[in-house]
PDB file of C-alpha atoms in Angstrom:
ATOM      1  CA  UNK A   9       9.807  14.912  -4.525  1.00 95.00           C
ATOM      2  CA  UNK A  10       7.161  12.804  -2.804  1.00 97.00           C
ATOM      3  CA  UNK A  11       5.423  14.678  -0.004  1.00 98.00           C
ATOM      4  CA  UNK A  12       2.637  13.751   2.344  1.00 98.00           C
ATOM      5  CA  UNK A  13       1.338  16.448   4.672  1.00 98.00           C
ATOM      6  CA  UNK A  14      -1.124  15.636   7.430  1.00 98.00           C
ATOM      7  CA  UNK A  15      -3.424  18.125   9.119  1.00 98.00           C
ATOM      8  CA  UNK A  16      -6.462  18.201  11.364  1.00 98.00           C
ATOM      9  CA  UNK A  17      -5.039  16.986  14.643  1.00 97.00           C
ATOM     10  CA  UNK A  18      -5.824  18.599  17.966  1.00 97.00           C
ATOM     11  CA  UNK A  19      -7.346  18.111  21.381  1.00 98.00           C
ATOM     12  CA  UNK A  20     -10.802  16.554  21.534  1.00 98.00           C
ATOM     13  CA  UNK A  21     -12.996  15.186  24.292  1.00 98.00           C
ATOM     14  CA  UNK A  22     -13.808  11.480  24.538  1.00 98.00           C
ATOM     15  CA  UNK A  23     -16.796  10.532  22.423  1.00 98.00           C
ATOM     16  CA  UNK A  24     -16.312  13.408  19.989  1.00 98.00           C
ATOM     17  CA  UNK A  25     -15.185  13.332  16.358  1.00 98.00           C
ATOM     18  CA  UNK A  26     -12.246  14.596  14.351  1.00 98.00           C
ATOM     19  CA  UNK A  27     -11.260  14.410  10.689  1.00 98.00           C
ATOM     20  CA  UNK A  28      -7.665  14.143   9.580  1.00 98.00           C
ATOM     21  CA  UNK A  29      -6.434  15.001   6.114  1.00 98.00           C
ATOM     22  CA  UNK A  30      -3.293  14.054   4.225  1.00 98.00           C
ATOM     23  CA  UNK A  31      -2.333  15.919   1.073  1.00 98.00           C
ATOM     24  CA  UNK A  32      -0.087  14.109  -1.373  1.00 98.00           C
ATOM     25  CA  UNK A  33       2.199  15.722  -3.927  1.00 97.00           C
ATOM     26  CA  UNK A  34       5.200  14.903  -6.082  1.00 97.00           C
ATOM     27  CA  UNK A  35       3.726  11.625  -7.292  1.00 96.00           C
ATOM     28  CA  UNK A  36       0.643  10.269  -9.008  1.00 96.00           C
ATOM     29  CA  UNK A  37      -1.601  10.135  -5.932  1.00 96.00           C
ATOM     30  CA  UNK A  38      -4.447   8.521  -7.852  1.00 95.00           C
ATOM     31  CA  UNK A  39      -2.435   5.356  -8.522  1.00 96.00           C
ATOM     32  CA  UNK A  40      -1.274   4.528  -4.992  1.00 96.00           C
ATOM     33  CA  UNK A  41      -2.806   2.742  -2.035  1.00 96.00           C
ATOM     34  CA  UNK A  42      -2.368   4.870   1.082  1.00 97.00           C
ATOM     35  CA  UNK A  43      -2.402   4.035   4.763  1.00 98.00           C
ATOM     36  CA  UNK A  44      -2.880   5.563   8.190  1.00 98.00           C
ATOM     37  CA  UNK A  45      -0.453   4.443  10.905  1.00 98.00           C
ATOM     38  CA  UNK A  46      -0.465   5.783  14.451  1.00 98.00           C
ATOM     39  CA  UNK A  47       1.934   5.960  17.366  1.00 98.00           C
ATOM     40  CA  UNK A  48       0.807   6.569  20.921  1.00 98.00           C
ATOM     41  CA  UNK A  49       3.174   8.729  23.000  1.00 97.00           C
ATOM     42  CA  UNK A  50       6.304   6.745  23.823  1.00 96.00           C
ATOM     43  CA  UNK A  51       4.915   3.608  22.172  1.00 97.00           C
ATOM     44  CA  UNK A  52       5.389   1.631  18.977  1.00 97.00           C
ATOM     45  CA  UNK A  53       3.727   1.809  15.604  1.00 98.00           C
ATOM     46  CA  UNK A  54       0.176   0.597  14.948  1.00 98.00           C
ATOM     47  CA  UNK A  55      -1.334   0.272  11.502  1.00 98.00           C
ATOM     48  CA  UNK A  56      -4.825   1.794  11.431  1.00 98.00           C
ATOM     49  CA  UNK A  57      -6.312   1.500   7.938  1.00 98.00           C
ATOM     50  CA  UNK A  58      -5.652   1.562   4.228  1.00 96.00           C
ATOM     51  CA  UNK A  59      -7.557   2.416   1.108  1.00 96.00           C
ATOM     52  CA  UNK A  60      -6.791   1.211  -2.399  1.00 95.00           C
ATOM     53  CA  UNK A  61      -5.826   3.621  -5.151  1.00 95.00           C
ATOM     54  CA  UNK A  62      -9.370   3.659  -6.538  1.00 93.00           C
ATOM     55  CA  UNK A  63     -11.104   3.748  -3.161  1.00 94.00           C
ATOM     56  CA  UNK A  64     -12.832   0.411  -3.695  1.00 95.00           C
ATOM     57  CA  UNK A  65     -10.982  -1.554  -1.035  1.00 94.00           C
ATOM     58  CA  UNK A  66     -10.634  -0.503   2.574  1.00 96.00           C
ATOM     59  CA  UNK A  67      -9.286  -2.388   5.573  1.00 96.00           C
ATOM     60  CA  UNK A  68      -9.230  -1.422   9.232  1.00 98.00           C
ATOM     61  CA  UNK A  69      -7.535  -2.518  12.406  1.00 98.00           C
ATOM     62  CA  UNK A  70      -9.992  -4.093  14.832  1.00 97.00           C
ATOM     63  CA  UNK A  71      -9.237  -1.333  17.344  1.00 98.00           C
ATOM     64  CA  UNK A  72     -10.860   1.289  15.087  1.00 98.00           C
ATOM     65  CA  UNK A  73     -13.328  -0.730  13.021  1.00 98.00           C
ATOM     66  CA  UNK A  74     -16.808   0.761  13.164  1.00 97.00           C
ATOM     67  CA  UNK A  75     -15.524   4.080  14.547  1.00 98.00           C
ATOM     68  CA  UNK A  76     -13.036   5.291  11.928  1.00 98.00           C
ATOM     69  CA  UNK A  77     -13.622   5.706   8.195  1.00 98.00           C
ATOM     70  CA  UNK A  78     -10.876   6.068   5.625  1.00 98.00           C
ATOM     71  CA  UNK A  79     -11.629   7.824   2.355  1.00 98.00           C
ATOM     72  CA  UNK A  80      -9.899   9.699  -0.418  1.00 98.00           C
ATOM     73  CA  UNK A  81     -10.613  12.409  -2.943  1.00 97.00           C
ATOM     74  CA  UNK A  82      -8.356  11.765  -5.913  1.00 96.00           C
ATOM     75  CA  UNK A  83      -9.420  15.029  -7.549  1.00 97.00           C
ATOM     76  CA  UNK A  84      -7.793  16.804  -4.597  1.00 97.00           C
ATOM     77  CA  UNK A  85      -4.912  14.339  -4.032  1.00 98.00           C
ATOM     78  CA  UNK A  86      -6.102  14.014  -0.455  1.00 98.00           C
ATOM     79  CA  UNK A  87      -6.601  11.171   2.001  1.00 98.00           C
ATOM     80  CA  UNK A  88      -8.946  11.422   4.976  1.00 98.00           C
ATOM     81  CA  UNK A  89      -9.554   9.698   8.260  1.00 98.00           C
ATOM     82  CA  UNK A  90     -12.893  10.380   9.905  1.00 98.00           C
ATOM     83  CA  UNK A  91     -12.604   9.457  13.561  1.00 98.00           C
ATOM     84  CA  UNK A  92     -15.813   9.118  15.555  1.00 98.00           C
ATOM     85  CA  UNK A  93     -16.496   8.045  19.127  1.00 98.00           C
ATOM     86  CA  UNK A  94     -12.929   8.879  20.074  1.00 98.00           C
ATOM     87  CA  UNK A  95     -11.401   7.243  23.117  1.00 98.00           C
ATOM     88  CA  UNK A  96      -8.507   8.222  25.349  1.00 98.00           C
ATOM     89  CA  UNK A  97      -6.549   5.294  23.891  1.00 98.00           C
ATOM     90  CA  UNK A  98      -6.796   6.844  20.408  1.00 98.00           C
ATOM     91  CA  UNK A  99      -4.345   9.517  21.536  1.00 98.00           C
ATOM     92  CA  UNK A 100      -1.411   9.283  19.144  1.00 98.00           C
ATOM     93  CA  UNK A 101       0.530  10.842  16.330  1.00 98.00           C
ATOM     94  CA  UNK A 102      -1.246   9.834  13.136  1.00 98.00           C
ATOM     95  CA  UNK A 103       0.885   9.331  10.045  1.00 98.00           C
ATOM     96  CA  UNK A 104      -0.246   8.848   6.494  1.00 98.00           C
ATOM     97  CA  UNK A 105       2.015   6.597   4.459  1.00 98.00           C
ATOM     98  CA  UNK A 106       2.210   5.662   0.824  1.00 98.00           C
ATOM     99  CA  UNK A 107       2.227   2.081  -0.331  1.00 96.00           C
ATOM    100  CA  UNK A 108       5.398   1.138  -2.166  1.00 95.00           C
ATOM    101  CA  UNK A 109       3.846   0.136  -5.498  1.00 90.00           C
ATOM    102  CA  UNK A 110       1.552   1.937  -7.888  1.00 86.00           C
ATOM    103  CA  UNK A 111      -1.782   0.337  -8.843  1.00 83.00           C
ATOM    104  CA  UNK A 112      -1.162  -2.474  -6.354  1.00 81.00           C
ATOM    105  CA  UNK A 113      -0.911  -3.042  -2.626  1.00 86.00           C
ATOM    106  CA  UNK A 114       2.398  -4.263  -1.277  1.00 93.00           C
ATOM    107  CA  UNK A 115       1.542  -3.193   2.258  1.00 96.00           C
ATOM    108  CA  UNK A 116       5.027  -1.694   2.527  1.00 97.00           C
ATOM    109  CA  UNK A 117       5.227   1.964   3.538  1.00 97.00           C
ATOM    110  CA  UNK A 118       7.814   3.780   1.460  1.00 97.00           C
ATOM    111  CA  UNK A 119       6.987   7.416   2.193  1.00 98.00           C
ATOM    112  CA  UNK A 120       5.521   8.890   5.339  1.00 98.00           C
ATOM    113  CA  UNK A 121       4.133  12.258   6.325  1.00 98.00           C
ATOM    114  CA  UNK A 122       5.412  14.170   9.336  1.00 97.00           C
ATOM    115  CA  UNK A 123       2.397  13.174  11.431  1.00 98.00           C
ATOM    116  CA  UNK A 124      -0.363  15.038  13.236  1.00 98.00           C
ATOM    117  CA  UNK A 125      -1.031  14.691  16.955  1.00 98.00           C
ATOM    118  CA  UNK A 126      -4.480  13.745  18.187  1.00 98.00           C
ATOM    119  CA  UNK A 127      -5.074  14.068  21.913  1.00 98.00           C
ATOM    120  CA  UNK A 128      -8.274  12.674  23.372  1.00 98.00           C
ATOM    121  CA  UNK A 129      -8.798  14.049  26.822  1.00 97.00           C
ATOM    122  CA  UNK A 130     -11.540  15.455  28.998  1.00 94.00           C
TER     123      UNK A 130
ATOM    124  CA  UNK B  18      -3.480 -11.732  13.800  1.00 96.00           C
ATOM    125  CA  UNK B  19       0.239 -12.231  13.232  1.00 97.00           C
ATOM    126  CA  UNK B  20       2.301 -11.182  16.243  1.00 98.00           C
ATOM    127  CA  UNK B  21       5.766  -9.749  15.627  1.00 98.00           C
ATOM    128  CA  UNK B  22       8.337 -10.055  18.399  1.00 98.00           C
ATOM    129  CA  UNK B  23      11.582  -8.121  18.274  1.00 98.00           C
ATOM    130  CA  UNK B  24      14.666  -8.687  20.362  1.00 98.00           C
ATOM    131  CA  UNK B  25      16.338  -7.117  22.099  1.00 97.00           C
ATOM    132  CA  UNK B  26      14.030  -4.256  23.020  1.00 97.00           C
ATOM    133  CA  UNK B  27      17.084  -2.081  23.476  1.00 97.00           C
ATOM    134  CA  UNK B  28      20.833  -2.325  23.087  1.00 97.00           C
ATOM    135  CA  UNK B  29      23.881  -0.198  23.664  1.00 97.00           C
ATOM    136  CA  UNK B  30      26.614  -0.174  21.062  1.00 96.00           C
ATOM    137  CA  UNK B  31      29.607   1.835  19.954  1.00 95.00           C
ATOM    138  CA  UNK B  32      30.373   3.450  16.643  1.00 96.00           C
ATOM    139  CA  UNK B  33      31.880   0.792  14.392  1.00 96.00           C
ATOM    140  CA  UNK B  34      30.145  -2.131  16.098  1.00 97.00           C
ATOM    141  CA  UNK B  35      28.249  -4.780  14.205  1.00 97.00           C
ATOM    142  CA  UNK B  36      24.636  -4.779  15.392  1.00 97.00           C
ATOM    143  CA  UNK B  37      22.030  -7.479  14.893  1.00 98.00           C
ATOM    144  CA  UNK B  38      18.330  -7.179  15.629  1.00 98.00           C
ATOM    145  CA  UNK B  39      15.966 -10.109  15.356  1.00 98.00           C
ATOM    146  CA  UNK B  40      12.271 -10.293  14.559  1.00 98.00           C
ATOM    147  CA  UNK B  41      10.103 -13.356  14.924  1.00 98.00           C
ATOM    148  CA  UNK B  42       6.635 -13.834  13.453  1.00 98.00           C
ATOM    149  CA  UNK B  43       3.974 -15.916  15.195  1.00 98.00           C
ATOM    150  CA  UNK B  44       3.370 -17.787  11.934  1.00 98.00           C
ATOM    151  CA  UNK B  45       5.140 -18.109   8.621  1.00 98.00           C
ATOM    152  CA  UNK B  46       5.121 -14.924   6.554  1.00 98.00           C
ATOM    153  CA  UNK B  47       7.442 -15.974   3.748  1.00 97.00           C
ATOM    154  CA  UNK B  48       9.625 -12.975   2.981  1.00 98.00           C
ATOM    155  CA  UNK B  49       6.908 -10.382   3.657  1.00 98.00           C
ATOM    156  CA  UNK B  50       8.982  -8.603   6.260  1.00 98.00           C
ATOM    157  CA  UNK B  51      10.092  -4.990   6.265  1.00 98.00           C
ATOM    158  CA  UNK B  52      12.352  -2.898   8.474  1.00 98.00           C
ATOM    159  CA  UNK B  53      12.001   0.776   9.403  1.00 98.00           C
ATOM    160  CA  UNK B  54      14.214   3.242  11.250  1.00 98.00           C
ATOM    161  CA  UNK B  55      12.713   5.978  13.387  1.00 98.00           C
ATOM    162  CA  UNK B  56      14.558   8.848  15.015  1.00 97.00           C
ATOM    163  CA  UNK B  57      12.990  10.891  17.819  1.00 95.00           C
ATOM    164  CA  UNK B  58      10.154  13.144  16.704  1.00 94.00           C
ATOM    165  CA  UNK B  59      10.547  11.970  13.109  1.00 97.00           C
ATOM    166  CA  UNK B  60       8.495   9.740  10.854  1.00 98.00           C
ATOM    167  CA  UNK B  61       9.719   6.192  10.254  1.00 98.00           C
ATOM    168  CA  UNK B  62      11.915   5.528   7.247  1.00 98.00           C
ATOM    169  CA  UNK B  63      11.851   2.359   5.161  1.00 98.00           C
ATOM    170  CA  UNK B  64      15.194   0.541   5.195  1.00 98.00           C
ATOM    171  CA  UNK B  65      14.579  -3.000   3.980  1.00 98.00           C
ATOM    172  CA  UNK B  66      11.599  -4.594   2.244  1.00 98.00           C
ATOM    173  CA  UNK B  67      10.850  -8.193   1.317  1.00 97.00           C
ATOM    174  CA  UNK B  68      13.224  -9.356   4.047  1.00 98.00           C
ATOM    175  CA  UNK B  69      16.450  -8.513   2.236  1.00 98.00           C
ATOM    176  CA  UNK B  70      15.912  -5.835  -0.424  1.00 98.00           C
ATOM    177  CA  UNK B  71      17.601  -2.533   0.339  1.00 98.00           C
ATOM    178  CA  UNK B  72      15.404   0.518  -0.190  1.00 98.00           C
ATOM    179  CA  UNK B  73      16.835   3.054  -2.612  1.00 96.00           C
ATOM    180  CA  UNK B  74      19.170   5.508  -0.906  1.00 97.00           C
ATOM    181  CA  UNK B  75      19.754   3.383   2.196  1.00 98.00           C
ATOM    182  CA  UNK B  76      23.448   2.757   2.980  1.00 98.00           C
ATOM    183  CA  UNK B  77      24.773  -0.702   2.195  1.00 98.00           C
ATOM    184  CA  UNK B  78      25.844  -1.246   5.825  1.00 98.00           C
ATOM    185  CA  UNK B  79      22.201  -2.167   6.428  1.00 98.00           C
ATOM    186  CA  UNK B  80      21.159  -5.660   5.438  1.00 98.00           C
ATOM    187  CA  UNK B  81      18.292  -8.010   6.112  1.00 98.00           C
ATOM    188  CA  UNK B  82      17.883 -11.757   6.019  1.00 98.00           C
ATOM    189  CA  UNK B  83      15.477 -14.509   6.894  1.00 98.00           C
ATOM    190  CA  UNK B  84      12.273 -16.144   5.780  1.00 98.00           C
ATOM    191  CA  UNK B  85       9.339 -17.931   7.321  1.00 98.00           C
ATOM    192  CA  UNK B  86       9.243 -16.832  10.936  1.00 98.00           C
ATOM    193  CA  UNK B  87      12.767 -15.632  11.757  1.00 98.00           C
ATOM    194  CA  UNK B  88      14.370 -12.477  10.418  1.00 98.00           C
ATOM    195  CA  UNK B  89      17.424 -10.370  11.097  1.00 98.00           C
ATOM    196  CA  UNK B  90      18.444  -6.774  10.509  1.00 98.00           C
ATOM    197  CA  UNK B  91      22.188  -6.222  10.579  1.00 98.00           C
ATOM    198  CA  UNK B  92      24.139  -2.982  10.660  1.00 98.00           C
ATOM    199  CA  UNK B  93      27.670  -3.936   9.678  1.00 97.00           C
ATOM    200  CA  UNK B  94      29.448  -0.911  11.149  1.00 96.00           C
ATOM    201  CA  UNK B  95      27.320   1.348  13.313  1.00 97.00           C
ATOM    202  CA  UNK B  96      27.516   5.032  12.457  1.00 96.00           C
ATOM    203  CA  UNK B  97      26.521   8.004  14.648  1.00 94.00           C
ATOM    204  CA  UNK B  98      23.424   8.631  12.541  1.00 95.00           C
ATOM    205  CA  UNK B  99      22.214   5.051  13.095  1.00 96.00           C
ATOM    206  CA  UNK B 100      21.263   5.569  16.719  1.00 93.00           C
ATOM    207  CA  UNK B 101      17.502   5.233  16.505  1.00 97.00           C
ATOM    208  CA  UNK B 102      14.624   2.829  17.043  1.00 98.00           C
ATOM    209  CA  UNK B 103      14.108   0.027  14.540  1.00 98.00           C
ATOM    210  CA  UNK B 104      10.817  -1.694  13.786  1.00 98.00           C
ATOM    211  CA  UNK B 105       9.972  -4.779  11.805  1.00 98.00           C
ATOM    212  CA  UNK B 106       6.602  -5.053  10.058  1.00 98.00           C
ATOM    213  CA  UNK B 107       4.863  -7.945   8.375  1.00 98.00           C
ATOM    214  CA  UNK B 108       3.125  -7.367   5.062  1.00 97.00           C
ATOM    215  CA  UNK B 109       1.814 -10.900   4.628  1.00 97.00           C
ATOM    216  CA  UNK B 110      -1.750 -10.349   5.798  1.00 96.00           C
ATOM    217  CA  UNK B 111      -4.063  -7.858   7.409  1.00 95.00           C
ATOM    218  CA  UNK B 112      -4.062  -6.556  10.004  1.00 96.00           C
ATOM    219  CA  UNK B 113      -0.580  -5.319   9.218  1.00 97.00           C
ATOM    220  CA  UNK B 114       1.491  -5.549  12.374  1.00 98.00           C
ATOM    221  CA  UNK B 115       4.756  -4.175  13.722  1.00 98.00           C
ATOM    222  CA  UNK B 116       7.261  -5.446  16.191  1.00 98.00           C
ATOM    223  CA  UNK B 117       7.626  -3.586  19.451  1.00 98.00           C
ATOM    224  CA  UNK B 118      10.809  -1.837  18.363  1.00 98.00           C
ATOM    225  CA  UNK B 119      14.492  -1.995  19.223  1.00 98.00           C
ATOM    226  CA  UNK B 120      16.125   1.136  20.588  1.00 98.00           C
ATOM    227  CA  UNK B 121      19.795   1.357  19.588  1.00 98.00           C
ATOM    228  CA  UNK B 122      21.628   3.608  22.030  1.00 96.00           C
ATOM    229  CA  UNK B 123      25.147   4.933  22.275  1.00 88.00           C
ATOM    230  CA  UNK B 124      27.386   2.996  24.646  1.00 86.00           C
TER     231      UNK B 124
END
């Protein structure tokens, strides 16, 4: 079955960096666009970024543009989110999510990981 | 950016009730509208995509309608497992945006 497993969350001070990972299994990872979506404690969902199946196309929310970098290693079936210059307002559960169509981008999230919590605090 | 506005933000209902949640986009998005269900401490789950298409495995009591700027999620007969928060999301253009959520509580 399709599985997405995030890791790398934790507590970090403002201004520092953190890298999240998301391991995909149970599907052909190399043919799917994948996304990061976050949820601040007690708040709604916020799309963060996506990367196309081949890594050529990347889009970011304005709130993270220039600070976060999405990447993928298809040889390892793994998605990454490098987060630099972290702010208190980046505190959230970060989910990776699969796009609903292979070799395309529907921008619909059909499978989600369980999430990893990032806390930015001094 | 396309703003998504859901209403109500919360509602109380009983098992067996018909529940309707609305979502309005700040500009026309065609049928590029999706609905998700989220239970506490769980990841969201896709219910409806392209405004009215039921995701595989989702019970038929869930349905979606609408196009352009106004959309509706309907639960025809609320079940105990349906108490959750529901989000709409537009997939028409980046940045992808969600509604603020509707919390469906037990009356």
